[in-house]
XYZ file of C-alpha atoms in Angstrom:
715
model
C -12.305 9.858 8.776
C -13.785 8.338 5.656
C -14.233 9.800 2.224
C -17.752 11.135 1.858
C -18.007 10.261 -1.815
C -16.012 7.056 -2.074
C -15.347 4.038 0.066
C -11.845 4.191 1.479
C -9.917 0.997 2.192
C -7.149 1.806 4.661
C -4.313 -0.673 4.370
C -1.160 -0.887 6.462
C 2.447 -1.314 5.479
C 4.651 0.546 3.198
C 6.298 0.113 -0.171
C 9.393 1.820 -1.464
C 8.968 4.832 -3.690
C 8.987 3.853 -7.313
C 9.619 7.257 -8.844
C 9.938 10.916 -8.023
C 7.826 13.845 -9.139
C 9.462 15.726 -11.965
C 9.409 19.217 -13.354
C 7.544 19.529 -16.614
C 9.964 19.223 -19.532
C 7.836 21.367 -21.827
C 5.590 24.315 -20.964
C 1.941 23.275 -20.593
C -0.512 24.480 -23.196
C -3.754 26.406 -22.788
C -3.222 29.071 -20.102
C 0.578 29.300 -20.093
C 1.016 31.898 -22.832
C 1.784 34.578 -20.245
C 4.598 32.599 -18.595
C 8.079 31.566 -19.668
C 10.544 29.132 -18.174
C 12.088 30.684 -15.080
C 9.209 33.087 -14.357
C 8.175 33.393 -10.712
C 4.596 33.900 -9.569
C 4.527 35.377 -6.067
C 1.822 36.436 -3.633
C 2.455 39.924 -2.223
C 0.612 42.576 -0.221
C -0.999 45.679 -1.691
C 0.191 49.001 -0.247
C -1.966 50.288 2.610
C -2.541 53.837 3.840
C -2.380 52.729 7.462
C -0.431 49.746 8.820
C -3.424 48.544 10.818
C -5.784 48.493 7.844
C -6.666 45.264 6.098
C -4.715 45.459 2.884
C -5.459 43.440 -0.167
C -3.115 41.132 -2.005
C -2.102 40.282 -5.517
C -0.146 37.834 -7.644
C 2.856 39.242 -9.460
C 4.969 37.742 -12.209
C 8.712 38.243 -11.885
C 10.835 37.874 -15.004
C 14.494 38.911 -14.838
C 13.681 40.951 -11.697
C 10.962 42.852 -13.582
C 7.740 42.755 -11.552
C 4.420 42.694 -13.403
C 0.960 42.474 -11.824
C -0.665 39.183 -12.838
C -3.979 39.485 -10.972
C -5.117 41.512 -7.990
C -7.609 41.776 -5.172
C -10.142 44.553 -5.103
C -8.855 47.325 -2.837
C -11.787 47.459 -0.410
C -12.249 44.935 2.418
C -15.638 43.269 2.965
C -16.449 43.400 -0.722
C -16.610 40.754 -3.416
C -13.225 40.011 -4.916
C -11.198 41.127 -1.890
C -8.456 38.905 -0.519
C -5.360 39.472 1.571
C -1.778 38.405 0.729
C -1.806 35.034 -1.110
C -0.005 32.850 1.424
C 0.266 29.672 -0.631
C 0.665 29.737 -4.408
C 0.978 26.876 -6.912
C 0.811 26.537 -10.672
C -1.451 23.765 -11.921
C -0.588 21.450 -14.813
C -2.084 23.947 -17.290
C -0.061 26.871 -15.989
C -2.893 28.544 -14.052
C -2.089 30.289 -10.757
C -3.956 28.774 -7.802
C -3.684 30.284 -4.326
C -5.048 30.397 -0.783
C -5.658 33.773 0.881
C -7.627 35.175 3.776
C -10.857 36.857 2.708
C -10.929 39.866 5.010
C -14.390 38.884 6.222
C -15.187 35.764 8.215
C -17.719 33.988 10.351
C -18.418 36.190 13.350
C -15.722 35.766 15.991
C -13.616 33.428 13.863
C -11.204 35.587 11.922
C -11.179 36.396 8.263
C -11.919 33.047 6.677
C -10.070 31.645 3.668
C -10.658 31.413 -0.030
C -9.273 29.272 -2.817
C -8.718 31.419 -5.899
C -7.375 30.949 -9.400
C -5.940 33.391 -11.934
C -5.982 31.941 -15.436
C -4.239 34.623 -17.488
C -2.360 37.868 -17.037
C -4.779 40.697 -16.201
C -7.858 38.474 -15.866
C -9.903 38.818 -12.651
C -9.336 36.107 -10.024
C -11.896 33.291 -9.951
C -13.333 32.389 -6.536
C -13.455 28.570 -6.304
C -14.556 28.205 -2.687
C -14.832 30.129 0.596
C -14.171 28.603 3.998
C -15.321 30.313 7.172
C -15.656 33.665 5.437
C -17.182 35.651 2.603
C -20.548 35.873 4.353
C -23.175 37.541 2.181
C -20.930 37.748 -0.888
C -22.439 34.816 -2.753
C -19.261 32.744 -2.677
C -19.502 28.942 -2.982
C -19.138 27.372 0.464
C -18.043 23.724 0.061
C -18.268 22.917 3.799
C -21.053 25.333 4.649
C -21.099 28.436 6.809
C -18.987 27.060 9.630
C -15.815 28.411 11.269
C -12.577 27.603 9.436
C -9.562 29.096 11.185
C -6.735 27.583 9.154
C -6.322 26.538 5.516
C -2.846 25.293 4.608
C -0.827 22.837 2.569
C -2.111 23.717 -0.918
C -0.740 21.290 -3.498
C -1.621 19.467 -6.697
C -2.630 15.824 -6.300
C -2.908 13.174 -9.000
C -5.908 10.842 -8.596
C -5.520 7.713 -10.755
C -8.293 5.480 -11.979
C -8.181 2.027 -13.586
C -11.147 0.797 -15.626
C -11.039 -2.991 -15.465
C -13.841 -3.262 -18.006
C -11.700 -1.742 -20.735
C -8.222 -2.195 -19.268
C -7.397 1.510 -19.373
C -5.838 3.888 -16.862
C -6.461 7.605 -16.470
C -5.889 10.384 -13.975
C -7.078 13.803 -12.951
C -5.304 16.584 -11.094
C -6.937 17.976 -7.949
C -6.266 21.116 -5.916
C -5.914 19.832 -2.351
C -5.248 21.461 1.030
C -5.989 21.005 4.739
C -8.529 22.957 6.782
C -9.218 23.231 10.493
C -12.954 23.561 11.052
C -12.873 23.357 14.846
C -10.726 26.474 15.282
C -8.181 25.028 17.673
C -10.025 22.077 19.217
C -9.756 19.479 16.480
C -7.518 18.047 13.780
C -7.103 19.206 10.227
C -8.818 17.384 7.386
C -8.249 17.536 3.658
C -10.488 18.899 0.968
C -9.978 18.960 -2.781
C -11.305 20.633 -5.902
C -11.507 18.887 -9.259
C -10.988 21.618 -11.869
C -12.182 19.336 -14.674
C -15.618 18.728 -13.146
C -15.908 21.686 -10.781
C -16.698 19.327 -7.893
C -15.420 19.582 -4.334
C -14.306 16.417 -2.540
C -14.148 16.275 1.236
C -11.895 14.160 3.442
C -9.705 12.708 0.711
C -7.370 11.343 3.376
C -6.458 12.464 6.855
C -3.354 14.624 7.111
C -0.723 13.819 9.696
C -2.586 13.226 13.004
C -0.514 15.845 14.807
C -2.048 18.548 12.641
C -3.917 19.941 15.630
C -3.805 23.671 16.211
C -1.276 24.570 18.855
C -2.184 28.016 20.236
C 1.523 28.705 20.832
C 2.457 27.878 17.255
C 2.052 30.066 14.209
C 0.846 27.087 12.220
C 3.693 25.293 10.453
C 1.776 22.654 8.539
C 2.320 21.661 4.948
C 1.388 19.000 2.389
C 2.858 17.794 -0.909
C 2.159 15.068 -3.448
C 5.178 13.397 -5.056
C 5.973 9.936 -6.377
C 2.453 8.635 -5.741
C 2.562 9.622 -2.059
C 0.955 12.529 -0.258
C 3.327 13.838 2.403
C 1.904 15.885 5.254
C 4.141 17.398 7.902
C 3.539 19.092 11.218
C 5.396 19.766 14.428
C 5.166 16.167 15.609
C 5.943 14.217 12.496
C 5.453 13.168 8.914
C 2.719 11.074 7.346
C 3.198 9.355 4.005
C 0.065 8.183 2.199
C 0.365 6.013 -0.892
C -2.602 7.383 -2.774
C -5.389 4.877 -3.513
C -6.313 3.703 -6.983
C -9.893 4.297 -8.123
C -10.923 0.903 -9.511
C -14.052 0.429 -11.593
C -15.658 -2.695 -13.055
C -19.102 -4.221 -13.477
C -20.679 -7.144 -11.656
C -23.876 -8.424 -13.256
C -24.134 -5.155 -15.162
C -23.841 -3.022 -12.037
C -20.913 -0.616 -11.753
C -18.794 -1.247 -8.680
C -15.273 -0.673 -7.410
C -14.003 2.327 -5.455
C -10.809 3.567 -3.871
C -8.490 0.730 -2.942
C -4.848 -0.191 -2.363
C -4.161 2.841 -0.193
C -1.413 2.637 2.407
C -0.705 4.994 5.304
C 2.372 5.261 7.470
C 3.322 7.699 10.191
C 7.011 8.456 10.604
C 8.611 9.845 13.744
C 5.366 10.802 15.422
C 5.285 12.613 18.737
C 2.396 12.554 21.174
C 1.387 16.187 21.476
C 2.279 19.818 20.849
C 5.951 20.501 21.375
C 7.140 16.920 20.929
C 9.139 16.969 17.746
C 10.408 14.488 15.236
C 13.482 12.630 16.439
C 16.499 12.406 14.193
C 19.322 9.927 13.951
C 22.274 9.686 11.598
C 21.882 5.853 11.586
C 25.647 5.419 11.447
C 26.301 4.745 15.133
C 24.317 3.101 17.950
C 21.808 5.196 19.852
C 22.098 6.316 23.420
C 19.754 4.358 25.671
C 18.416 7.328 27.555
C 16.474 5.153 29.957
C 19.647 3.635 31.385
C 21.401 6.989 31.739
C 22.980 6.918 35.238
C 22.479 10.668 35.580
C 18.728 10.142 35.617
C 18.257 13.106 33.299
C 15.454 11.913 31.033
C 13.958 15.243 30.033
C 14.721 14.759 26.353
C 15.541 11.857 24.037
C 19.143 12.181 22.946
C 20.025 9.953 19.987
C 23.673 10.106 19.022
C 24.204 12.482 16.134
C 21.485 14.912 17.180
C 22.854 18.476 17.254
C 22.489 20.687 20.322
C 21.490 24.324 20.119
C 23.409 27.152 21.742
C 21.305 27.107 24.895
C 22.378 23.563 25.613
C 18.980 22.017 24.993
C 18.261 19.443 22.349
C 17.650 20.920 18.912
C 14.669 19.101 17.411
C 14.086 20.283 13.851
C 10.356 19.687 13.554
C 9.133 19.977 9.973
C 7.152 23.012 8.928
C 7.530 23.223 5.134
C 7.920 20.328 2.741
C 9.154 20.179 -0.856
C 10.415 17.494 -3.232
C 13.882 17.922 -4.677
C 16.436 15.577 -6.227
C 14.385 12.472 -5.470
C 13.798 13.142 -1.772
C 11.832 15.218 0.690
C 13.155 18.613 1.653
C 12.086 19.921 5.050
C 12.235 23.248 6.803
C 10.952 23.716 10.314
C 11.937 24.660 13.817
C 11.380 24.941 17.504
C 8.744 27.256 18.837
C 11.120 30.207 18.621
C 11.788 33.028 16.228
C 14.828 31.169 14.921
C 14.392 28.868 11.958
C 16.673 25.854 11.684
C 18.495 24.844 8.588
C 16.741 23.381 5.611
C 17.211 19.627 5.704
C 17.377 17.190 2.817
C 15.589 14.072 4.016
C 15.931 10.946 1.861
C 12.946 8.684 2.466
C 13.839 5.763 0.245
C 13.930 3.532 3.326
C 10.403 4.380 4.334
C 10.255 1.908 7.192
C 12.878 3.077 9.669
C 11.879 0.326 12.078
C 13.780 -2.239 10.031
C 17.073 -0.536 10.876
C 18.078 -1.290 14.475
C 20.466 1.646 14.531
C 17.623 4.096 13.990
C 15.746 3.356 17.200
C 15.851 5.748 20.126
C 14.740 5.058 23.706
C 12.314 7.771 24.704
C 12.066 8.571 28.421
C 9.128 10.940 27.960
C 7.079 8.104 26.477
C 7.819 5.446 29.076
C 11.162 4.479 27.591
C 9.546 2.955 24.540
C 11.502 2.503 21.325
C 10.808 5.248 18.825
C 11.639 4.899 15.142
C 13.633 7.760 13.702
C 14.623 8.890 10.237
C 17.887 9.767 8.602
C 18.652 13.360 7.693
C 21.381 15.177 5.797
C 21.534 18.808 6.994
C 22.826 21.293 4.456
C 24.382 23.584 7.034
C 25.628 23.565 10.617
C 22.936 23.610 13.340
C 23.212 27.337 14.145
C 24.253 28.621 10.721
C 21.068 30.616 10.156
C 22.514 33.181 7.721
C 25.043 33.244 4.910
C 28.299 35.270 5.144
C 26.441 38.342 3.803
C 23.813 38.127 6.523
C 21.026 36.832 4.261
C 18.777 34.396 6.108
C 18.815 30.790 4.984
C 15.162 30.264 5.960
C 12.175 31.165 3.797
C 8.537 32.074 4.415
C 7.313 29.802 1.617
C 8.997 27.896 -1.191
C 8.023 26.338 -4.472
C 7.033 22.617 -4.546
C 10.423 21.762 -6.058
C 12.258 23.345 -3.121
C 14.568 25.551 -5.192
C 13.225 29.074 -4.565
C 11.632 30.765 -1.583
C 10.375 34.111 -0.327
C 11.627 36.402 2.385
C 9.782 39.607 3.201
C 10.931 41.593 0.169
C 12.985 38.992 -1.671
C 12.921 35.869 -3.794
C 15.931 33.770 -2.835
C 17.471 30.505 -3.869
C 17.280 27.429 -1.660
C 20.223 25.070 -1.559
C 23.327 23.775 0.175
C 25.641 26.552 -1.063
C 27.534 28.855 1.273
C 25.845 31.969 -0.120
C 22.100 32.534 -0.568
C 21.315 33.670 -4.112
C 18.925 36.637 -4.433
C 16.699 36.383 -7.516
C 14.294 39.306 -6.999
C 13.994 42.362 -4.759
C 11.519 45.177 -4.108
C 8.556 43.004 -3.073
C 6.055 43.935 -0.369
C 5.296 41.164 2.111
C 6.124 38.290 -0.243
C 4.580 34.956 0.754
C 3.481 32.176 -1.617
C 5.687 31.332 -4.611
C 5.946 28.965 -7.550
C 8.135 28.893 -10.637
C 7.307 28.059 -14.242
C 7.199 25.395 -15.631
C 5.027 23.940 -12.885
C 5.819 21.017 -10.643
C 3.776 18.225 -12.229
C 2.456 15.578 -9.807
C 3.581 12.125 -10.863
C 2.981 8.591 -9.726
C 5.196 5.545 -9.883
C 5.267 1.787 -9.651
C 3.166 -0.871 -11.320
C 0.055 -2.871 -10.544
C -1.278 -6.156 -11.878
C -4.908 -7.293 -11.847
C -6.667 -10.565 -12.666
C -10.360 -10.605 -13.647
C -11.704 -14.117 -13.133
C -14.949 -15.717 -14.336
C -17.183 -17.699 -11.969
C -16.535 -21.198 -13.417
C -13.144 -21.556 -11.709
C -11.347 -20.774 -8.503
C -7.835 -19.429 -8.966
C -4.668 -19.231 -6.917
C -2.067 -16.823 -8.255
C 1.561 -17.231 -7.189
C 4.249 -14.590 -7.793
C 7.916 -15.239 -8.424
C 8.722 -14.638 -4.751
C 6.267 -17.338 -3.659
C 3.567 -15.029 -2.322
C 0.016 -15.893 -3.319
C -3.342 -14.260 -3.786
C -6.633 -15.898 -4.697
C -8.470 -18.759 -3.010
C -7.515 -22.127 -1.595
C -8.392 -24.507 -4.430
C -9.711 -27.097 -1.999
C -11.601 -25.035 0.577
C -12.333 -21.857 -1.388
C -11.005 -19.752 1.494
C -9.383 -16.452 0.440
C -5.573 -16.237 0.447
C -3.596 -12.988 0.452
C 0.116 -13.179 1.211
C 0.604 -9.582 -0.003
C -1.229 -7.974 2.882
C -1.624 -4.245 2.308
C -0.523 -4.527 -1.320
C -3.115 -7.171 -2.226
C -6.675 -6.600 -3.458
C -9.640 -8.973 -3.535
C -12.995 -7.645 -4.705
C -14.767 -10.606 -3.012
C -17.341 -10.478 -5.819
C -18.333 -13.186 -8.274
C -18.370 -13.152 -12.060
C -16.032 -11.406 -12.152
C -13.851 -11.611 -9.099
C -10.902 -9.232 -9.176
C -7.520 -9.921 -7.611
C -4.764 -7.326 -7.717
C -1.295 -6.582 -6.428
C 0.287 -3.149 -6.199
C 4.043 -2.897 -6.753
C 4.773 -6.634 -7.011
C 8.253 -7.884 -7.796
C 8.855 -8.293 -11.500
C 8.969 -11.927 -12.598
C 6.727 -14.875 -13.345
C 3.181 -15.429 -12.114
C 1.438 -18.806 -12.215
C -2.363 -18.995 -12.242
C -3.660 -22.340 -10.971
C -7.331 -23.026 -11.626
C -9.833 -25.583 -10.363
C -13.247 -25.963 -11.917
C -16.276 -25.256 -9.726
C -18.798 -25.450 -12.574
C -18.906 -26.800 -16.106
C -18.353 -24.468 -19.003
C -16.005 -21.997 -20.601
C -14.047 -19.551 -18.470
C -11.811 -16.558 -19.097
C -9.122 -14.897 -17.002
C -8.141 -11.403 -18.126
C -4.875 -10.034 -16.740
C -3.879 -6.367 -16.755
C -0.462 -4.856 -16.119
C -0.518 -1.132 -15.362
C 2.435 1.244 -15.388
C 1.312 3.871 -12.890
C 3.937 6.376 -14.015
C 2.966 6.382 -17.709
C -0.578 4.945 -17.365
C 0.242 2.469 -20.138
C -1.549 -0.866 -19.773
C -0.812 -4.395 -20.962
C -3.484 -7.087 -21.292
C -3.522 -10.888 -21.612
C -6.486 -13.237 -21.776
C -6.507 -16.926 -20.860
C -9.439 -19.195 -21.683
C -10.386 -22.783 -21.048
C -13.217 -25.213 -20.348
C -13.848 -25.810 -16.676
C -14.770 -29.210 -15.282
C -15.680 -29.410 -11.587
C -12.727 -30.615 -9.522
C -10.284 -30.613 -12.457
C -7.162 -28.450 -12.282
C -5.503 -26.449 -15.032
C -3.236 -23.458 -15.163
C -1.685 -20.540 -16.977
C 1.424 -18.413 -16.559
C 2.726 -14.968 -17.441
C 5.684 -12.736 -16.745
C 5.545 -9.139 -15.508
C 8.441 -6.827 -16.362
C 9.409 -3.713 -14.334
C 7.413 -1.492 -16.708
C 4.192 -3.457 -16.162
C 4.248 -5.320 -19.491
C 2.738 -8.832 -19.442
C 4.015 -11.741 -21.552
C 2.416 -15.231 -21.706
C 4.556 -18.201 -20.639
C 4.334 -21.914 -21.460
C 3.116 -24.342 -18.807
C 5.618 -25.205 -16.088
C 5.498 -28.877 -17.062
C 6.362 -28.246 -20.696
C 8.860 -25.384 -20.605
C 12.005 -27.512 -20.698
C 13.139 -26.334 -17.257
C 13.627 -27.998 -13.897
C 11.449 -25.419 -12.154
C 11.497 -27.032 -8.715
C 15.171 -28.004 -8.806
C 14.656 -31.708 -8.058
C 16.692 -32.883 -11.043
C 13.606 -33.902 -13.034
C 12.179 -31.976 -15.976
C 8.587 -31.574 -17.178
C 6.002 -34.181 -18.062
C 7.644 -36.778 -20.312
C 5.585 -39.924 -20.667
C 7.743 -42.984 -20.037
C 11.005 -41.072 -19.640
C 13.194 -41.720 -16.607
C 13.964 -37.991 -16.334
C 10.308 -36.969 -16.100
C 9.169 -34.929 -13.107
C 6.621 -37.051 -11.277
C 5.013 -33.899 -9.890
C 3.697 -33.166 -13.393
C 0.282 -34.677 -14.016
C 0.282 -33.549 -17.645
C 2.136 -31.313 -20.073
C -0.316 -28.479 -19.244
C 0.326 -28.685 -15.497
C 1.639 -25.447 -13.977
C 3.060 -27.000 -10.855
C 5.930 -29.493 -10.703
C 5.312 -30.232 -7.031
C 4.173 -33.778 -6.299
C 2.438 -35.523 -3.407
C 5.471 -36.910 -1.557
C 6.527 -34.837 1.444
C 9.908 -34.206 -0.169
C 8.300 -32.934 -3.397
C 5.190 -31.028 -2.280
C 6.622 -27.508 -2.140
C 6.053 -27.269 1.622
C 8.468 -26.999 4.540
C 6.822 -29.848 6.404
C 9.363 -30.068 9.236
C 9.709 -26.304 9.742
C 13.494 -26.176 9.367
C 13.430 -23.411 6.748
C 14.278 -25.805 3.891
C 11.886 -27.204 1.321
C 11.897 -30.562 -0.446
C 14.584 -32.510 -2.227
C 16.830 -30.512 -4.509
C 19.496 -31.791 -6.839
C 21.803 -29.195 -5.285
C 21.622 -30.164 -1.576
C 22.387 -26.661 -0.352
C 19.136 -25.453 -1.938
C 16.811 -28.073 -0.475
C 15.929 -29.980 2.686
C 18.986 -32.056 3.596
C 16.712 -34.593 5.267
C 15.193 -35.557 1.904
C 16.969 -38.492 0.248
C 14.996 -38.123 -3.010
C 11.980 -36.404 -4.460
C 9.923 -39.507 -3.656
C 10.809 -39.545 0.052
C 7.987 -39.209 2.542
C 10.232 -38.002 5.381
C 11.780 -34.529 5.586
C 13.128 -34.981 9.118
C 14.570 -38.492 9.582
C 16.046 -39.368 12.970
C 19.495 -38.243 11.895
C 18.238 -34.704 11.133
C 15.306 -34.095 13.477
C 17.063 -32.347 16.368
C 16.103 -35.128 18.817
C 18.271 -37.591 20.725
C 16.191 -40.549 19.610
C 18.447 -43.302 21.002
C 19.210 -41.484 24.294
C 22.885 -42.174 23.737
C 25.631 -39.606 23.370
C 25.177 -37.240 20.425
C 22.312 -35.868 18.314
C 21.886 -36.177 14.557
C 24.617 -36.043 11.952
C 25.563 -32.454 12.897
C 24.749 -32.272 16.597
C 21.259 -30.982 15.766
C 22.527 -27.720 14.276
C 20.495 -27.845 11.051
C 17.288 -28.407 13.031
C 18.105 -25.671 15.547
C 18.811 -22.636 13.414
C 22.501 -23.444 12.986
C 23.313 -23.876 16.700
C 24.396 -27.412 17.743
C 22.486 -29.051 20.593
C 25.134 -31.685 21.285
C 27.992 -33.470 19.604
C 27.086 -35.441 16.455
C 25.724 -38.961 16.897
C 28.428 -41.406 15.696
C 25.774 -43.672 14.178
C 24.511 -40.837 11.904
C 26.883 -40.730 8.976
C 24.382 -38.861 6.764
C 21.350 -36.618 7.443
C 18.986 -38.908 5.505
C 19.468 -41.963 7.777
C 16.325 -43.011 9.565
C 17.813 -44.314 12.818
C 20.325 -43.085 15.378
C 20.547 -46.478 17.103
C 23.142 -49.146 16.180
C 21.947 -52.373 14.580
C 20.374 -54.796 17.097
C 20.724 -58.620 16.897
C 22.750 -59.959 13.910
C 26.333 -58.881 13.518
C 26.453 -58.829 9.763
C 29.750 -58.114 8.085
C 30.697 -55.327 10.419
C 33.373 -54.835 13.095
C 32.273 -58.060 14.820
C 33.704 -60.149 11.959
C 37.283 -59.386 13.042
C 36.731 -61.303 16.291
C 34.726 -64.164 14.795
C 37.138 -65.265 12.060
C 39.947 -66.658 14.334
C 37.430 -68.638 16.408
C 35.842 -70.195 13.324
C 39.276 -71.198 11.971
C 40.235 -72.963 15.222
C 36.994 -74.900 15.329
C 37.486 -76.078 11.779
C 40.952 -77.398 12.601
C 39.577 -79.461 15.505
C 37.055 -81.127 13.231
C 39.528 -81.912 10.441
C 40.586 -85.664 10.442
C 44.276 -86.271 11.390
C 46.474 -88.317 9.009
C 47.130 -91.945 10.074
């Protein structure tokens, strides 16, 4: 499902979280005069004369257990300004109260519809921002038109970041985002957002977790949250983490271009339909291979460490609510029962569970396939649903920071303690909640971009050896970064970028494709602070002639220029030779000039390539760091006969080490006695002449006897 306003580039893979969302250190300005640190804003129900009547809702402020009306619905259903209990409540970055509530009037046959509202100050009337599937005839804005909308959930604040590569600046805006179900039970949820700065609605920002399909047997436990640059969406069957895209902008021939790029999506612990829940594993012991269970009981996957419920069935704590606390996701969810399981602290710093062999279960229900699972740290025992005083540990809703939640008439604390703290009482039908100061969406990580003129082709190499750019000979694009790499595929300028690269040095090799001056502008962007760093490199291009530049990127995204590789006084390729030094015996012959940015030469043992595929590259002064088949940096053979893994002479033994170094460390045979070093070019013994070898011991006595026979005898 693509963005209707922007082009969306969906990239695969996953990077580690760079930072966590944080609570605002200082109260926001503008609308926050009516709120103090520690104040709760809670959605509650208005009193009703009859239980079956539609009753309106309101937002209340709670300060030291004193309840004050903040803003309220009109009392009469089917009229402008009426809404039911605010089910999801958040404070935006300016301290305004934003909430979702049913409208009390909907599209015929499709329930009450939903509205997104905002209350700016204490006592001010609520502002209707958009109606979905309801509010017919009331003049409300309808962002998706007059169509059925049966669910609206997962309200959260999202940070959309933009990078202007014309000016080298970064900026961001905060959006109100949530998921809606327009098909009323027969289709998935999709996201929609409101930009409070511009007043515009944005549809289909990114798909929520694919399992967000209405289950008629489920009350609708779906939630979304933005933290650390990711949008997390949870539902009964799993969790989706979306690294939010960057909105890039630049000009090509005076025409504005760019768009949303460098987005990454991953699905964690997905099931295949309603009722199939997220699998859990403690990752400390091997899993049970359910598919080889001799009992033949394959009704449920049973990873070791998964708790069982009292009925004897597998307890599968599917997520229903999500928050961000102490640098990790906090989940609450449960089976399709009235019982709610314990709140779980889920650390997602290892976002790719598939790289941990101990976190793979064998799932009989899915054809015994391997299913990746995640690690959890439950706060309480599996069936410990209440504290010693009988107060439930579960909540209807909680704040984005996962520290406070609502029960029917209470505001309670959320945490691992034995007792549940009660912070407010006397509420009527409490639902949505947030606490001041607001949870401020934050991003993390860094990005680096290179804006290249048309006179040169460039190949950019990071400190870990990965490259992005074009092949300097063929012009073919190269991207070793995969999902994290960006290529605008434009000309004059052409933009290359990398999101969350390793800090370290970057080399920029250039080859002229036209005559004339060129410029390469590099930008480092700190996505957490939106600070940018800029470097410019210039030169005169000559077709077919190479040049280069270099810079370093620190963890904060700051760029620093570096001298050329061939004049920095270092042995960059480890071959024992240093830089371009005309006439010096210690010069590195891979350096064509002092401005060369590559010390690799043309010989096979000095070209920077693993030519023989043994995992080792070139001659190194320290043998353990290089290809042991290379006798020097001028050698043209990386795999001589005594290190090629082949029995070249068909006699007993292979190579100097039995072929181990050419076979991943496993010997193929005993060592060849003729191979006394890996760099020798022949396994066979010398043929023909004896030389001064072992044969000399037999020849000397025979030669001495012959000489005596020829010697004249005395007369």
